[in-house]
Amino acid sequence: MAEKPIPGLAKLEQSVGVLAGVGPAKKEALAKLGVECVGDLVRLWPRAYQNRGDTKSLLEIADRLRNGETGPFSTVLTVSAEPQTRYIRRGMVITKVRAFDGTGSAEITWFNQPYVAQRIHTGETYRFFGRFAWEYNRVQINSPISEPWREDLPLPAIVPVYPVSQGLTQRFVSDAVLSALRYAGDELTETLPTDALEEMRLPSFGYTVRAIHRPADVSEMETARRRLVFEELYYMFLSMALTGAASRQASGPLKLADTDLSDFLAALPFSLTGAQARSVGEIVSDMAGENLMNRILTGDVGSGKTVVAAAAMYAAVKNGFRAVLMAPTEILANQHAEDLSKLFGTLGVKTALLTGSTKKKERAAILEGLRGGGEIKIVVGTHALLTEDVVIGDLGLAVIDEQHRFGVHQRAALFDKAKNVHCLVMSATPIPRTLTLAAYGMIDVSRIDELPAGRQKIDTFIVNETYRERLNGFIRKQAAEGHQTYVVCPAVEESEKGNDTDAEEMADLPLVDAIPEEGAPMKSAVQHADELAEALPELNVGFVHGKLKSSEKDRVMAEFAAGNLDVLVSTTVIEVGVNVPNATLMIVENAERFGLSQLHQLRGRVGRGTAKSYFILVSDSTKPEAQDRLRAVKSTTDGFEIAEYDLELRGPGDFFNETGAIRQHGQMNFRLAAACRDPHMIERASHYARRTAEEDPGMTKPANASAARRLASFTRRTEKTQN
Ligand code: ADP
Ligand code: MG
């Protein structure tokens, strides 16, 4: 029995439970993908497509296989004998069948899918799609997808592949998407400016969603995709333009009079790099200007952003204001508090740390110290700072570290706190110069494009699966020397690999897509941790990933930081912020699945101490593009250069939504971005977005009502992909 729709709520915002066939269990499984409402399903973009329509004869396939191609292929065959099922070893079942066309015959084998025997009948014709091999002088087909073939009822040529999680099959998700489209019907309204669509020759939203989920051919899919690229860019720029517009207000009494930082600089144990000094200059001149500062400070991990932010805080304090630094996790907040209390201690400026773990009594004392004449001038903390009872008197500057890691509600509260004060966002996401040109005028950017002198170089290697034993040996060696290792995997759990037991599940096949999708099995953090623990019994192996409770995550991270774990297996949750100088080795599994900037940021997690450090990319991909990308990471350590290269390859989407390479939701972003190599598109999207923001800064005009909803879901979705 389907859930009742909530009256007064738009159809797109109704829970997925209103759709027939989506019961509580499926609802929960969908939620794991970040799908909660009907609109989420409508926008659950396929992560790839299978081109099953391009059927070939067995003769041609045999030729291609002998030439080293591996497919996937699609072929139409007639079954010549009843399937034979055999039980081999414990729990292993294989089902074999022979089939033929006018040019030859093939042997088809399914592993552990005994039920296919019931679906495949002698004399019937099927379309088989999957992985083929040339063995024993014959075409062998392994666990293909089979679809009954009828001349009069053509099968779809292009089949979407959706992200799935445990408890979901491709078929279920695909059907659910269709019922969502039917349910939403007339509410799939256009949210882009008409003249933008005309100028860019883009299809309507209605056409787009149909074509993206059920394309008749490749060109329809491409047309739809182009529109989604534009839309993604437009909303990205719109959300930036709207925040930028809001905070570009007169600085009034917050305009700093005294900008002399010589005593601060003298207290530092080092001198600033040129890039740091330039950034400090830009920040101070903002704060001494007519408008409130709204600036991003970007620079590689380890480039020294904290001390630049500290200079800004010192300038605020010197002028009689307080400053706050907000970090997305407790670990980061602790680290900042420690650094800043050391630095400001020598300058006689009192700092404090306020997080969820701060004891009640201490918290009360801190709140007291932050009032009017209180002596605490700088407070560092997590979102615990955002509760109502925290009132910071004379607040002049809010520094936000890695703001994309905060949830949206927190972010709203954050910017609410920072609304009438100078605002500085720190980010390790390198924003490429070319992109910033377009975004310019929305937020100002300072770049630290130079590392402090004397940093050691991290050696980067690219290896494949044949190195597994040696990799394990290398981990052992690091541990024997008292050092620690990070191992990063693209997926959290087995199910994300897509090799479900359903015969229709072929999600890990190479696909029609710009992004290389390898057949190579994808390492999942959970299983890989198991394997490593088995291979390295003498070591302590732990794992963390975004699906763990945050208290559990923090606990494991703390164990690793304390040196109690030799190996930490994780997804990209460790990408930002943790500082474990004793970690000297990072191994990235299925490296081809990660964005370049992301790999670069991961690399920054090692080499933080004095010991020689290594970054090893494991990839079995033989695709030239994949190899080129990995070589780019090996060949340069300049984050901005890598970002440029990444932009060229993928487009901008990910720079503002930097997350896991394998998204739980909104995965299309990644792919969309791949389709977007068009600076003109970026430029036009920012033009129209800026115009909308200027015409309707509050997004309150009735004509913008559905765009405003879309914007809200854009930010909500961004939030969901952040863990
Ligand atoms: P990130 O940009 O990743 O936040 P941090 O601010 O944490 O980098 O700085 C990394 C390390 O570099 C810190 O230990 C800091 O003290 C040190 N550092 C920063 N600037 C300089 C400098 N100009 N010279 C030497 N060391 C520096
Ligand atoms: Mg930092």
mmCIF file of N, CA and C in Angstrom, residues 251 254-261 277-295 312 315 422 444 446:
data_model
loop_
_atom_site.group_PDB
_atom_site.id
_atom_site.type_symbol
_atom_site.label_atom_id
_atom_site.label_comp_id
_atom_site.label_asym_id
_atom_site.label_seq_id
_atom_site.Cartn_x
_atom_site.Cartn_y
_atom_site.Cartn_z
ATOM 1 N N SER A 251 30.829 47.928 4.798
ATOM 2 C CA SER A 251 31.486 47.388 5.981
ATOM 3 C C SER A 251 31.179 48.205 7.235
ATOM 4 N N LEU A 254 32.757 47.992 10.747
ATOM 5 C CA LEU A 254 33.715 46.883 10.688
ATOM 6 C C LEU A 254 34.892 47.181 9.771
ATOM 7 N N LYS A 255 34.889 48.344 9.193
ATOM 8 C CA LYS A 255 36.011 48.744 8.354
ATOM 9 C C LYS A 255 37.238 48.936 9.250
ATOM 10 N N LEU A 256 38.281 48.135 9.017
ATOM 11 C CA LEU A 256 39.436 48.172 9.918
ATOM 12 C C LEU A 256 40.291 49.416 9.672
ATOM 13 N N ALA A 257 40.689 50.033 10.779
ATOM 14 C CA ALA A 257 41.510 51.242 10.649
ATOM 15 C C ALA A 257 43.002 50.897 10.719
ATOM 16 N N ASP A 258 43.334 49.981 11.633
ATOM 17 C CA ASP A 258 44.745 49.666 11.874
ATOM 18 C C ASP A 258 45.107 48.370 11.145
ATOM 19 N N THR A 259 45.943 48.442 10.138
ATOM 20 C CA THR A 259 46.268 47.238 9.371
ATOM 21 C C THR A 259 47.742 46.855 9.495
ATOM 22 N N ASP A 260 48.373 47.322 10.536
ATOM 23 C CA ASP A 260 49.783 47.016 10.744
ATOM 24 C C ASP A 260 49.923 45.654 11.429
ATOM 25 N N LEU A 261 50.526 44.708 10.738
ATOM 26 C CA LEU A 261 50.628 43.355 11.291
ATOM 27 C C LEU A 261 52.056 42.988 11.687
ATOM 28 N N ALA A 277 52.124 36.042 1.783
ATOM 29 C CA ALA A 277 52.174 37.478 2.037
ATOM 30 C C ALA A 277 51.188 38.209 1.125
ATOM 31 N N ARG A 278 51.115 37.775 -0.137
ATOM 32 C CA ARG A 278 50.197 38.404 -1.072
ATOM 33 C C ARG A 278 48.741 38.201 -0.616
ATOM 34 N N SER A 279 48.437 36.976 -0.170
ATOM 35 C CA SER A 279 47.075 36.697 0.291
ATOM 36 C C SER A 279 46.724 37.524 1.520
ATOM 37 N N VAL A 280 47.667 37.618 2.458
ATOM 38 C CA VAL A 280 47.427 38.439 3.649
ATOM 39 C C VAL A 280 47.137 39.875 3.220
ATOM 40 N N GLY A 281 47.909 40.375 2.264
ATOM 41 C CA GLY A 281 47.702 41.730 1.757
ATOM 42 C C GLY A 281 46.292 41.909 1.184
ATOM 43 N N GLU A 282 45.858 40.931 0.389
ATOM 44 C CA GLU A 282 44.528 41.027 -0.220
ATOM 45 C C GLU A 282 43.426 41.026 0.849
ATOM 46 N N ILE A 283 43.633 40.170 1.836
ATOM 47 C CA ILE A 283 42.624 40.046 2.888
ATOM 48 C C ILE A 283 42.537 41.329 3.710
ATOM 49 N N VAL A 284 43.691 41.825 4.105
ATOM 50 C CA VAL A 284 43.702 43.016 4.950
ATOM 51 C C VAL A 284 43.127 44.210 4.186
ATOM 52 N N SER A 285 43.442 44.276 2.905
ATOM 53 C CA SER A 285 42.898 45.433 2.185
ATOM 54 C C SER A 285 41.384 45.285 1.987
ATOM 55 N N ASP A 286 40.890 44.067 1.880
ATOM 56 C CA ASP A 286 39.428 43.857 1.884
ATOM 57 C C ASP A 286 38.817 44.387 3.170
ATOM 58 N N MET A 287 39.424 43.993 4.283
ATOM 59 C CA MET A 287 38.813 44.316 5.578
ATOM 60 C C MET A 287 38.921 45.806 5.897
ATOM 61 N N ALA A 288 39.872 46.456 5.236
ATOM 62 C CA ALA A 288 40.000 47.896 5.445
ATOM 63 C C ALA A 288 39.204 48.659 4.382
ATOM 64 N N GLY A 289 38.461 47.901 3.547
ATOM 65 C CA GLY A 289 37.733 48.524 2.435
ATOM 66 C C GLY A 289 36.311 48.911 2.798
ATOM 67 N N GLU A 290 35.603 49.389 1.791
ATOM 68 C CA GLU A 290 34.260 49.931 2.016
ATOM 69 C C GLU A 290 33.207 48.834 2.176
ATOM 70 N N ASN A 291 33.508 47.637 1.623
ATOM 71 C CA ASN A 291 32.534 46.546 1.713
ATOM 72 C C ASN A 291 33.065 45.407 2.577
ATOM 73 N N LEU A 292 32.134 44.633 3.098
ATOM 74 C CA LEU A 292 32.542 43.463 3.870
ATOM 75 C C LEU A 292 33.315 42.496 2.984
ATOM 76 N N MET A 293 34.289 41.862 3.566
ATOM 77 C CA MET A 293 35.068 40.882 2.811
ATOM 78 C C MET A 293 34.233 39.636 2.539
ATOM 79 N N ASN A 294 34.372 39.090 1.339
ATOM 80 C CA ASN A 294 33.741 37.820 0.981
ATOM 81 C C ASN A 294 34.752 37.093 0.107
ATOM 82 N N ARG A 295 35.624 36.341 0.731
ATOM 83 C CA ARG A 295 36.792 35.847 0.009
ATOM 84 C C ARG A 295 37.050 34.369 0.283
ATOM 85 N N ALA A 312 44.560 37.365 9.466
ATOM 86 C CA ALA A 312 43.289 38.083 9.333
ATOM 87 C C ALA A 312 42.606 38.222 10.690
ATOM 88 N N ALA A 315 44.301 40.828 12.729
ATOM 89 C CA ALA A 315 43.920 42.179 12.303
ATOM 90 C C ALA A 315 42.574 42.570 12.909
ATOM 91 N N HIS A 422 33.021 40.309 8.216
ATOM 92 C CA HIS A 422 33.934 39.889 7.161
ATOM 93 C C HIS A 422 33.970 38.364 7.131
ATOM 94 N N ASP A 444 35.622 36.730 -4.099
ATOM 95 C CA ASP A 444 37.011 36.991 -4.459
ATOM 96 C C ASP A 444 37.863 35.797 -4.082
ATOM 97 N N SER A 446 41.767 34.321 -3.243
ATOM 98 C CA SER A 446 43.214 34.437 -3.020
ATOM 99 C C SER A 446 43.818 33.061 -3.180
#
